[in-house]
Short mmCIF file of C-alpha atoms in Angstrom, two decimals:
data_model
loop_
_atom_site.label_atom_id
_atom_site.label_comp_id
_atom_site.label_asym_id
_atom_site.label_seq_id
_atom_site.Cartn_x
_atom_site.Cartn_y
_atom_site.Cartn_z
CA UNK A 25 6.65 52.71 -40.90
CA UNK A 26 8.24 50.12 -38.76
CA UNK A 27 8.02 46.64 -40.12
CA UNK A 28 8.25 44.04 -37.47
CA UNK A 29 8.91 40.34 -38.27
CA UNK A 30 9.64 38.49 -35.17
CA UNK A 31 8.82 34.98 -36.01
CA UNK A 32 10.48 34.01 -39.17
CA UNK A 33 12.76 30.97 -38.65
CA UNK A 34 16.28 32.11 -37.68
CA UNK A 35 15.06 35.74 -36.99
CA UNK A 36 13.95 35.34 -33.33
CA UNK A 37 14.92 33.59 -30.11
CA UNK A 38 12.77 30.52 -30.27
CA UNK A 39 14.63 28.98 -27.46
CA UNK A 40 13.67 31.70 -24.90
CA UNK A 41 10.16 31.67 -26.16
CA UNK A 42 10.08 27.88 -25.44
CA UNK A 43 11.64 28.28 -22.05
CA UNK A 44 8.91 31.00 -21.10
CA UNK A 45 6.13 28.72 -22.34
CA UNK A 46 7.39 25.31 -20.97
CA UNK A 47 8.38 26.81 -17.52
CA UNK A 48 5.20 28.78 -16.96
CA UNK A 49 2.90 25.93 -18.26
CA UNK A 50 4.74 23.39 -16.02
CA UNK A 51 4.74 25.64 -12.95
CA UNK A 52 0.85 26.11 -13.53
CA UNK A 53 0.28 22.44 -13.75
CA UNK A 54 2.37 21.76 -10.62
CA UNK A 55 0.42 24.46 -8.71
CA UNK A 56 -2.90 23.05 -9.82
CA UNK A 57 -1.87 19.73 -8.68
CA UNK A 58 0.28 20.24 -5.68
CA UNK A 59 -2.31 19.71 -3.04
CA UNK A 60 -3.40 16.33 -4.62
CA UNK A 61 0.32 15.44 -4.97
CA UNK A 62 0.81 16.16 -1.12
CA UNK A 63 -2.24 14.10 -0.18
CA UNK A 64 -0.75 11.20 -2.36
CA UNK A 65 2.51 11.54 -0.66
CA UNK A 66 0.96 11.40 2.76
CA UNK A 67 -0.67 7.87 1.71
CA UNK A 68 2.74 6.52 1.85
CA UNK A 69 2.81 4.83 -1.57
CA UNK A 70 5.94 3.01 -0.74
CA UNK A 71 3.99 0.65 1.50
CA UNK A 72 1.96 -0.47 -1.55
CA UNK A 73 4.28 -0.06 -4.45
CA UNK A 74 7.70 -0.79 -2.88
CA UNK A 75 10.72 1.44 -3.48
CA UNK A 76 10.50 4.24 -6.04
CA UNK A 77 12.52 4.02 -9.22
CA UNK A 78 16.22 4.47 -9.13
CA UNK A 79 17.74 7.47 -10.66
CA UNK A 80 19.31 6.26 -14.10
CA UNK A 81 18.36 2.81 -12.85
CA UNK A 82 21.23 2.98 -10.32
CA UNK A 83 20.85 5.53 -7.49
CA UNK A 84 18.07 5.00 -4.88
CA UNK A 85 17.18 8.53 -3.72
CA UNK A 86 16.65 8.89 -0.02
CA UNK A 87 13.11 9.02 1.51
CA UNK A 88 12.17 12.49 2.49
CA UNK A 89 10.25 13.97 5.39
CA UNK A 90 7.06 15.86 4.66
CA UNK A 91 9.01 19.23 5.17
CA UNK A 92 11.75 18.13 2.76
CA UNK A 93 9.11 16.94 0.31
CA UNK A 94 7.37 20.34 0.36
CA UNK A 95 10.86 22.15 0.14
CA UNK A 96 11.64 20.17 -2.99
CA UNK A 97 8.35 21.09 -4.53
CA UNK A 98 8.89 24.74 -3.58
CA UNK A 99 12.32 24.83 -5.15
CA UNK A 100 10.99 23.13 -8.18
CA UNK A 101 8.43 25.75 -8.86
CA UNK A 102 10.69 28.56 -7.82
CA UNK A 103 13.39 27.26 -10.29
CA UNK A 104 10.82 27.23 -13.16
CA UNK A 105 9.57 30.71 -12.50
CA UNK A 106 13.09 32.10 -11.79
CA UNK A 107 14.31 30.80 -15.12
CA UNK A 108 11.54 32.90 -16.87
CA UNK A 109 12.91 36.22 -15.46
CA UNK A 110 15.91 36.12 -17.54
CA UNK A 111 18.44 36.63 -14.85
CA UNK A 112 20.81 33.77 -14.12
CA UNK A 113 18.38 31.37 -15.98
CA UNK A 114 20.86 28.47 -15.95
CA UNK A 115 20.96 28.67 -12.06
CA UNK A 116 17.32 28.56 -11.77
CA UNK A 117 17.03 25.65 -14.29
CA UNK A 118 19.57 23.77 -12.25
CA UNK A 119 17.62 24.31 -9.17
CA UNK A 120 14.50 23.09 -10.87
CA UNK A 121 16.29 19.98 -12.32
CA UNK A 122 17.73 18.81 -9.05
CA UNK A 123 14.50 19.55 -7.18
CA UNK A 124 12.52 17.54 -9.81
CA UNK A 125 14.26 14.21 -8.89
CA UNK A 126 13.64 14.55 -5.12
CA UNK A 127 10.05 15.81 -5.40
CA UNK A 128 8.67 13.47 -8.07
CA UNK A 129 10.52 10.34 -7.02
CA UNK A 130 8.35 9.30 -4.01
CA UNK A 131 5.13 10.16 -5.76
CA UNK A 132 6.03 8.37 -9.08
CA UNK A 133 3.16 5.81 -8.70
CA UNK A 134 0.60 8.68 -9.07
CA UNK A 135 -1.33 7.91 -12.19
CA UNK A 136 -0.68 11.12 -14.13
CA UNK A 137 3.14 11.33 -12.87
CA UNK A 138 4.46 7.79 -13.68
CA UNK A 139 6.48 8.15 -16.85
CA UNK A 140 4.39 11.27 -17.78
CA UNK A 141 6.84 13.55 -16.14
CA UNK A 142 9.93 11.92 -17.63
CA UNK A 143 10.53 14.72 -20.28
CA UNK A 144 10.53 17.48 -17.69
CA UNK A 145 14.16 16.90 -16.45
CA UNK A 146 15.24 15.97 -19.94
CA UNK A 147 13.84 19.39 -21.30
CA UNK A 148 15.36 21.32 -18.26
CA UNK A 149 18.67 19.77 -19.08
CA UNK A 150 18.49 20.66 -22.70
CA UNK A 151 17.49 24.28 -21.73
CA UNK A 152 20.26 24.32 -19.23
CA UNK A 153 22.73 23.74 -22.01
CA UNK A 154 21.03 26.08 -24.54
CA UNK A 155 22.43 29.42 -25.79
CA UNK A 156 20.43 32.45 -25.71
CA UNK A 157 18.25 31.95 -22.65
CA UNK A 158 18.70 35.58 -21.51
CA UNK A 159 18.73 37.27 -24.99
CA UNK A 160 15.68 39.16 -26.14
CA UNK A 161 13.08 37.32 -28.23
CA UNK A 162 14.20 39.42 -31.28
CA UNK A 163 17.69 37.97 -30.92
CA UNK A 164 18.34 35.15 -33.35
CA UNK A 165 19.61 31.82 -31.54
CA UNK A 166 20.45 28.25 -32.78
CA UNK A 167 17.40 26.01 -33.06
CA UNK A 168 19.23 22.82 -32.10
CA UNK A 169 17.70 22.84 -28.42
CA UNK A 170 14.32 22.88 -29.92
CA UNK A 171 15.14 19.95 -32.25
CA UNK A 172 16.56 17.98 -29.36
CA UNK A 173 13.37 18.48 -27.33
CA UNK A 174 11.33 17.31 -30.20
CA UNK A 175 13.67 14.32 -30.52
CA UNK A 176 13.06 13.52 -26.84
CA UNK A 177 9.22 13.74 -27.61
CA UNK A 178 9.61 11.62 -30.57
CA UNK A 179 11.46 8.99 -28.63
CA UNK A 180 8.48 8.37 -26.37
CA UNK A 181 6.46 7.21 -29.38
CA UNK A 182 9.10 5.51 -31.31
CA UNK A 183 10.20 3.50 -28.34
CA UNK A 184 6.55 2.52 -27.51
CA UNK A 185 6.11 1.30 -31.14
CA UNK A 186 9.42 -0.45 -31.10
CA UNK A 187 8.62 -2.25 -27.92
CA UNK A 188 5.26 -3.31 -29.48
CA UNK A 189 7.08 -4.69 -32.42
CA UNK A 190 9.82 -6.29 -30.37
CA UNK A 191 7.35 -8.24 -28.19
CA UNK A 192 4.42 -8.71 -30.51
CA UNK A 193 5.49 -8.02 -34.03
CA UNK A 194 3.07 -6.44 -36.53
CA UNK A 195 0.33 -8.89 -35.12
CA UNK A 196 -0.19 -6.32 -32.38
CA UNK A 197 -2.25 -4.44 -34.93
CA UNK A 198 -4.71 -7.21 -35.24
CA UNK A 199 -7.03 -5.44 -32.61
CA UNK A 200 -7.29 -8.14 -30.11
CA UNK A 201 -4.54 -6.91 -27.76
CA UNK A 202 -6.04 -3.43 -27.75
CA UNK A 203 -9.42 -4.88 -27.18
CA UNK A 204 -8.14 -6.83 -24.22
CA UNK A 205 -6.27 -3.78 -22.75
CA UNK A 206 -9.47 -1.64 -22.98
CA UNK A 207 -11.56 -4.67 -21.26
CA UNK A 208 -8.88 -4.79 -18.55
CA UNK A 209 -9.28 -1.04 -17.93
CA UNK A 210 -13.06 -1.27 -17.88
CA UNK A 211 -12.96 -4.17 -15.41
CA UNK A 212 -10.73 -1.92 -13.06
CA UNK A 213 -12.30 1.39 -13.56
CA UNK A 214 -15.69 1.13 -15.18
CA UNK A 215 -14.70 3.56 -18.03
CA UNK A 216 -17.68 3.49 -20.45
CA UNK A 217 -15.65 4.60 -23.48
CA UNK A 218 -13.35 1.52 -23.04
CA UNK A 219 -16.27 -0.84 -22.85
CA UNK A 220 -18.06 0.75 -25.96
CA UNK A 221 -14.82 0.57 -28.03
CA UNK A 222 -13.90 -2.97 -26.77
CA UNK A 223 -17.23 -4.27 -28.24
CA UNK A 224 -16.13 -3.15 -31.65
CA UNK A 225 -13.39 -5.30 -32.68
CA UNK A 226 -13.21 -3.85 -36.16
CA UNK A 227 -12.53 -0.41 -34.64
CA UNK A 228 -9.93 -1.90 -32.29
CA UNK A 229 -8.20 -3.25 -35.39
CA UNK A 230 -8.09 0.00 -37.12
CA UNK A 231 -7.03 1.98 -34.22
CA UNK A 232 -4.37 -0.47 -33.35
CA UNK A 233 -2.91 -0.07 -36.87
CA UNK A 234 -3.06 3.62 -36.70
CA UNK A 235 -1.44 3.62 -33.37
CA UNK A 236 1.58 1.42 -34.49
CA UNK A 237 1.99 3.60 -37.72
CA UNK A 238 1.72 6.81 -35.57
CA UNK A 239 4.24 5.58 -32.91
CA UNK A 240 6.97 4.37 -35.35
CA UNK A 241 6.70 7.25 -37.75
CA UNK A 242 6.31 10.25 -35.43
CA UNK A 243 10.14 10.64 -35.59
CA UNK A 244 9.80 11.66 -39.20
CA UNK A 245 8.91 15.28 -38.05
CA UNK A 246 12.64 15.62 -37.19
CA UNK A 247 13.45 15.38 -40.90
CA UNK A 248 10.36 16.46 -42.45
CA UNK A 249 9.07 19.51 -40.48
CA UNK A 250 6.19 19.91 -42.95
CA UNK A 251 4.49 16.86 -41.29
CA UNK A 252 4.58 18.38 -37.80
CA UNK A 253 0.98 19.64 -37.76
CA UNK A 254 -0.32 16.26 -38.68
CA UNK A 255 1.69 14.49 -35.99
CA UNK A 256 1.10 17.17 -33.32
CA UNK A 257 -2.77 16.82 -33.81
CA UNK A 258 -2.24 13.08 -33.83
CA UNK A 259 -0.45 13.07 -30.62
CA UNK A 260 -2.82 15.31 -28.80
CA UNK A 261 -5.68 13.13 -30.17
CA UNK A 262 -3.97 9.97 -29.12
CA UNK A 263 -3.41 11.37 -25.46
CA UNK A 264 -7.04 12.64 -25.30
CA UNK A 265 -8.28 9.09 -26.34
CA UNK A 266 -6.15 7.18 -23.69
CA UNK A 267 -7.32 9.66 -21.20
CA UNK A 268 -10.90 9.04 -21.98
CA UNK A 269 -10.72 5.23 -22.33
CA UNK A 270 -7.98 4.33 -19.91
CA UNK A 271 -7.66 7.31 -17.45
CA UNK A 272 -3.92 7.77 -18.65
CA UNK A 273 -3.52 11.39 -18.47
CA UNK A 274 -0.21 12.25 -20.20
CA UNK A 275 -1.09 15.85 -21.21
CA UNK A 276 -0.94 17.21 -17.63
CA UNK A 277 2.71 17.22 -17.64
CA UNK A 278 3.56 16.24 -21.18
CA UNK A 279 1.33 19.11 -22.55
CA UNK A 280 3.89 21.78 -21.77
CA UNK A 281 6.56 19.93 -23.75
CA UNK A 282 4.22 20.04 -26.73
CA UNK A 283 4.60 23.91 -26.54
CA UNK A 284 8.03 23.37 -28.40
CA UNK A 285 5.98 23.51 -31.58
CA UNK A 286 4.68 26.93 -30.88
CA UNK A 287 7.87 28.83 -32.14
CA UNK A 288 7.57 26.81 -35.34
CA UNK A 289 3.89 27.73 -35.75
CA UNK A 290 4.57 31.42 -35.07
CA UNK A 291 7.38 31.27 -37.69
CA UNK A 292 4.81 30.85 -40.36
CA UNK A 293 2.68 33.93 -39.34
CA UNK A 294 3.01 36.52 -41.96
CA UNK A 295 5.07 39.60 -41.08
CA UNK A 296 3.17 42.44 -39.86
CA UNK A 297 3.91 46.22 -39.89
CA UNK A 298 3.28 49.13 -37.56
CA UNK A 299 2.62 52.57 -38.60
CA UNK B 2 27.45 21.60 -26.65
CA UNK B 3 27.98 18.89 -29.31
CA UNK B 4 28.94 16.44 -26.55
CA UNK B 5 25.85 17.24 -24.52
CA UNK B 6 23.72 17.00 -27.73
CA UNK B 7 25.33 13.67 -28.61
CA UNK B 8 24.94 12.34 -24.91
CA UNK B 9 21.27 13.09 -24.64
CA UNK B 10 20.56 11.63 -28.18
CA UNK B 11 22.66 8.58 -27.26
CA UNK B 12 20.83 7.79 -24.10
CA UNK B 13 17.48 8.09 -25.76
CA UNK B 14 18.63 5.72 -28.45
CA UNK B 15 20.00 3.40 -25.89
CA UNK B 16 16.86 2.80 -23.93
CA UNK B 17 14.86 2.59 -27.07
CA UNK B 18 17.17 -0.12 -28.56
CA UNK B 19 17.71 -2.03 -25.32
CA UNK B 20 14.20 -1.74 -24.06
CA UNK B 21 15.41 -0.73 -20.61
CA UNK B 22 14.31 1.76 -17.96
CA UNK B 23 16.72 4.33 -16.64
CA UNK B 24 14.51 6.98 -15.00
CA UNK B 25 13.79 9.53 -16.21
CA UNK B 26 14.80 7.82 -19.52
CA UNK B 27 12.38 5.14 -20.40
CA UNK B 28 11.62 2.48 -23.13
CA UNK B 29 7.74 3.05 -22.66
CA UNK B 30 6.94 -0.70 -22.91
CA UNK B 31 3.35 -0.26 -21.64
CA UNK B 32 0.70 -2.31 -23.60
CA UNK B 33 3.29 -3.81 -25.84
CA UNK B 34 2.43 -7.45 -25.09
CA UNK B 35 0.02 -9.44 -27.24
CA UNK B 36 -2.95 -10.56 -25.45
CA UNK B 37 -6.72 -11.39 -25.84
CA UNK B 38 -9.79 -10.92 -23.79
CA UNK B 39 -9.96 -14.57 -22.89
CA UNK B 40 -6.65 -13.96 -20.90
CA UNK B 41 -7.91 -10.92 -19.11
CA UNK B 42 -8.55 -11.54 -15.30
CA UNK B 43 -8.88 -8.58 -13.04
CA UNK B 44 -8.98 -9.01 -9.19
CA UNK B 45 -10.80 -6.02 -7.64
CA UNK B 46 -11.66 -5.27 -4.07
CA UNK B 47 -15.19 -4.55 -3.10
CA UNK B 48 -16.67 -3.51 0.23
CA UNK B 49 -19.76 -4.83 1.94
CA UNK B 50 -21.60 -2.14 3.65
CA UNK B 51 -23.57 -2.44 6.89
CA UNK B 52 -26.70 -2.74 4.81
CA UNK B 53 -25.28 -5.73 2.92
CA UNK B 54 -24.77 -3.77 -0.27
CA UNK B 55 -21.61 -4.21 -2.32
CA UNK B 56 -19.72 -1.24 -3.50
CA UNK B 57 -16.35 -1.16 -5.34
CA UNK B 58 -13.40 0.25 -3.57
CA UNK B 59 -12.66 3.44 -5.40
CA UNK B 60 -9.68 5.30 -4.19
CA UNK B 61 -9.15 9.05 -4.91
CA UNK B 62 -5.84 7.62 -6.31
CA UNK B 63 -7.36 5.07 -8.66
CA UNK B 64 -4.04 3.24 -9.17
CA UNK B 65 -4.05 1.94 -5.61
CA UNK B 66 -7.05 -0.49 -6.31
CA UNK B 67 -5.33 -1.59 -9.53
CA UNK B 68 -1.96 -2.28 -7.71
CA UNK B 69 -3.64 -4.11 -4.97
CA UNK B 70 -5.55 -6.11 -7.44
CA UNK B 71 -2.38 -6.92 -9.36
CA UNK B 72 -0.69 -8.15 -6.26
CA UNK B 73 -3.78 -10.22 -5.16
CA UNK B 74 -4.06 -11.72 -8.67
CA UNK B 75 -0.65 -13.27 -8.20
CA UNK B 76 -1.50 -14.65 -4.84
CA UNK B 77 -4.88 -15.96 -5.95
CA UNK B 78 -3.53 -17.53 -9.16
CA UNK B 79 -5.25 -20.67 -9.92
CA UNK B 80 -2.23 -22.80 -9.19
CA UNK B 81 -2.01 -21.37 -5.55
CA UNK B 82 -5.62 -21.53 -4.48
CA UNK B 83 -5.39 -25.26 -3.94
CA UNK B 84 -2.58 -24.76 -1.36
CA UNK B 85 -2.43 -21.59 0.30
CA UNK B 86 0.94 -21.56 2.09
CA UNK B 87 1.56 -19.55 5.34
CA UNK B 88 3.63 -17.18 3.37
CA UNK B 89 0.89 -16.57 0.84
CA UNK B 90 -1.56 -16.03 3.69
CA UNK B 91 0.72 -13.49 5.41
CA UNK B 92 1.13 -11.59 2.08
CA UNK B 93 -2.51 -11.38 1.70
CA UNK B 94 -3.08 -10.20 5.23
CA UNK B 95 -0.44 -7.53 4.59
CA UNK B 96 -2.29 -6.30 1.50
CA UNK B 97 -5.70 -6.19 3.28
CA UNK B 98 -4.20 -4.26 6.09
CA UNK B 99 -2.86 -1.62 3.50
CA UNK B 100 -6.33 -1.53 1.96
CA UNK B 101 -7.92 -0.89 5.36
CA UNK B 102 -5.29 1.87 6.14
CA UNK B 103 -5.96 3.60 2.89
CA UNK B 104 -9.69 3.45 3.47
CA UNK B 105 -9.34 4.93 6.90
CA UNK B 106 -7.04 7.65 5.50
CA UNK B 107 -9.31 8.61 2.61
CA UNK B 108 -12.80 7.98 4.14
CA UNK B 109 -12.25 8.35 7.86
CA UNK B 110 -15.02 6.34 9.33
CA UNK B 111 -14.66 2.81 7.90
CA UNK B 112 -17.27 1.38 10.21
CA UNK B 113 -19.89 1.44 7.51
CA UNK B 114 -18.06 -1.47 5.86
CA UNK B 115 -18.43 -4.86 7.51
CA UNK B 116 -16.38 -6.93 5.14
CA UNK B 117 -13.88 -6.69 2.33
CA UNK B 118 -14.38 -8.87 -0.84
CA UNK B 119 -11.88 -10.03 -3.25
CA UNK B 120 -13.51 -10.56 -6.64
CA UNK B 121 -12.17 -11.94 -9.77
CA UNK B 122 -13.56 -10.54 -12.92
CA UNK B 123 -13.31 -11.97 -16.44
CA UNK B 124 -15.08 -11.43 -19.63
CA UNK B 125 -16.71 -13.86 -22.06
CA UNK B 126 -17.09 -12.79 -25.69
CA UNK B 127 -20.28 -13.77 -27.58
CA UNK B 128 -20.31 -14.06 -31.20
CA UNK B 129 -19.83 -11.19 -33.40
CA UNK B 130 -23.00 -9.55 -34.85
CA UNK B 131 -23.47 -8.47 -38.43
CA UNK B 132 -23.01 -4.94 -37.38
CA UNK B 133 -19.52 -5.78 -36.23
CA UNK B 134 -20.30 -5.40 -32.60
CA UNK B 135 -19.29 -8.18 -30.14
CA UNK B 136 -21.28 -8.29 -26.94
CA UNK B 137 -19.08 -8.98 -23.96
CA UNK B 138 -20.37 -10.60 -20.81
CA UNK B 139 -18.57 -9.94 -17.45
CA UNK B 140 -18.18 -12.91 -15.00
CA UNK B 141 -17.48 -12.48 -11.35
CA UNK B 142 -16.28 -14.88 -8.66
CA UNK B 143 -15.78 -13.89 -5.03
CA UNK B 144 -12.36 -15.29 -4.06
CA UNK B 145 -12.54 -14.31 -0.40
CA UNK B 146 -14.61 -12.37 2.10
CA UNK B 147 -12.79 -10.89 5.04
CA UNK B 148 -14.80 -9.43 7.89
CA UNK B 149 -13.81 -5.96 9.04
CA UNK B 150 -13.59 -5.54 12.76
CA UNK B 151 -15.10 -2.39 14.27
CA UNK B 152 -11.83 -1.06 15.76
CA UNK B 153 -12.72 2.01 17.93
CA UNK B 154 -8.98 2.83 18.66
#
């Protein structure tokens, strides 16, 4: 009888597992949206939005020709897929990381890209520096890379909450601000869910308070892993709700980052045995 | 490894504490301001068809109408409507030209539109009902109507 227990914490290569999941999922999302992203590039967004953001707030990346833009996209997805093969993963991760900046920079104003792809290069950088990328899944590896990815994810929510408290204080939770943002989005885009919710101030109030609480406390999963399922569910629900009411679609390119929790979930699966 | 770990954590903490943007690191300041529905004012572009009907400009990339609306909102701010300077007028014309360009690019034949309308939208709340619902009434004002020439070039 062979007893196989792959997924107990410390007994498997969670980093390589996450690399496989993240790179494949991101490559899939990219492929599904590549045509739309090219169409957006062709509308010359710079003419409406001005210059794209500077790298690290300092370096203005050069404008690309269409051929260069397509090449950057090709290198990005090639890097992602190449990293999953297990041969020279650091090289392919570096290719994907560099290509990311050139490809996504000019199309940053696209609704599901602006800020929603921010974690892609951060995760690629963390993976690039991680041990065990080529090791088998049964080979134990340190878990700090996964912890750091979770910290990057937690920073999104923590910072969003901190900025609300900084600008508005706890009064942000009184519901009036959320109501106004919902109304604004309805006036722009006729989203019925936003209009329905905006007419229920008491509900806006509760959602505002829960949102603030969720955002400032998400970081607790880093020290209390038992809270992870609650906050992951909360995060997914949060993004589904903003997608429905405000057409803010974070999960297209942030969803693959949430796969960082899969190794942890699998670690709780009871060991199985083969005869 | 420890240095890299510390640097990544440090930058994440820095943008959070300072509230600054350093793409791809961000403070995610969206929706952080305090506001209320009586302060909401949206400027939106509508299109007058050849039959006289009015339809909203809906781009395949829905942020375009929003971005255009935000730019026009500044140019049509109440303080500026009483004295439209040549600079403001030139900026408005540039924006309208971009709208027409995007329309042509996305829809091809724009000849079915005879005018572009700039519409301001606000909301008036009514009293809150016992059920907790608050009916909201939308108010609209046409700020400008720009005839579109039928350019066959």
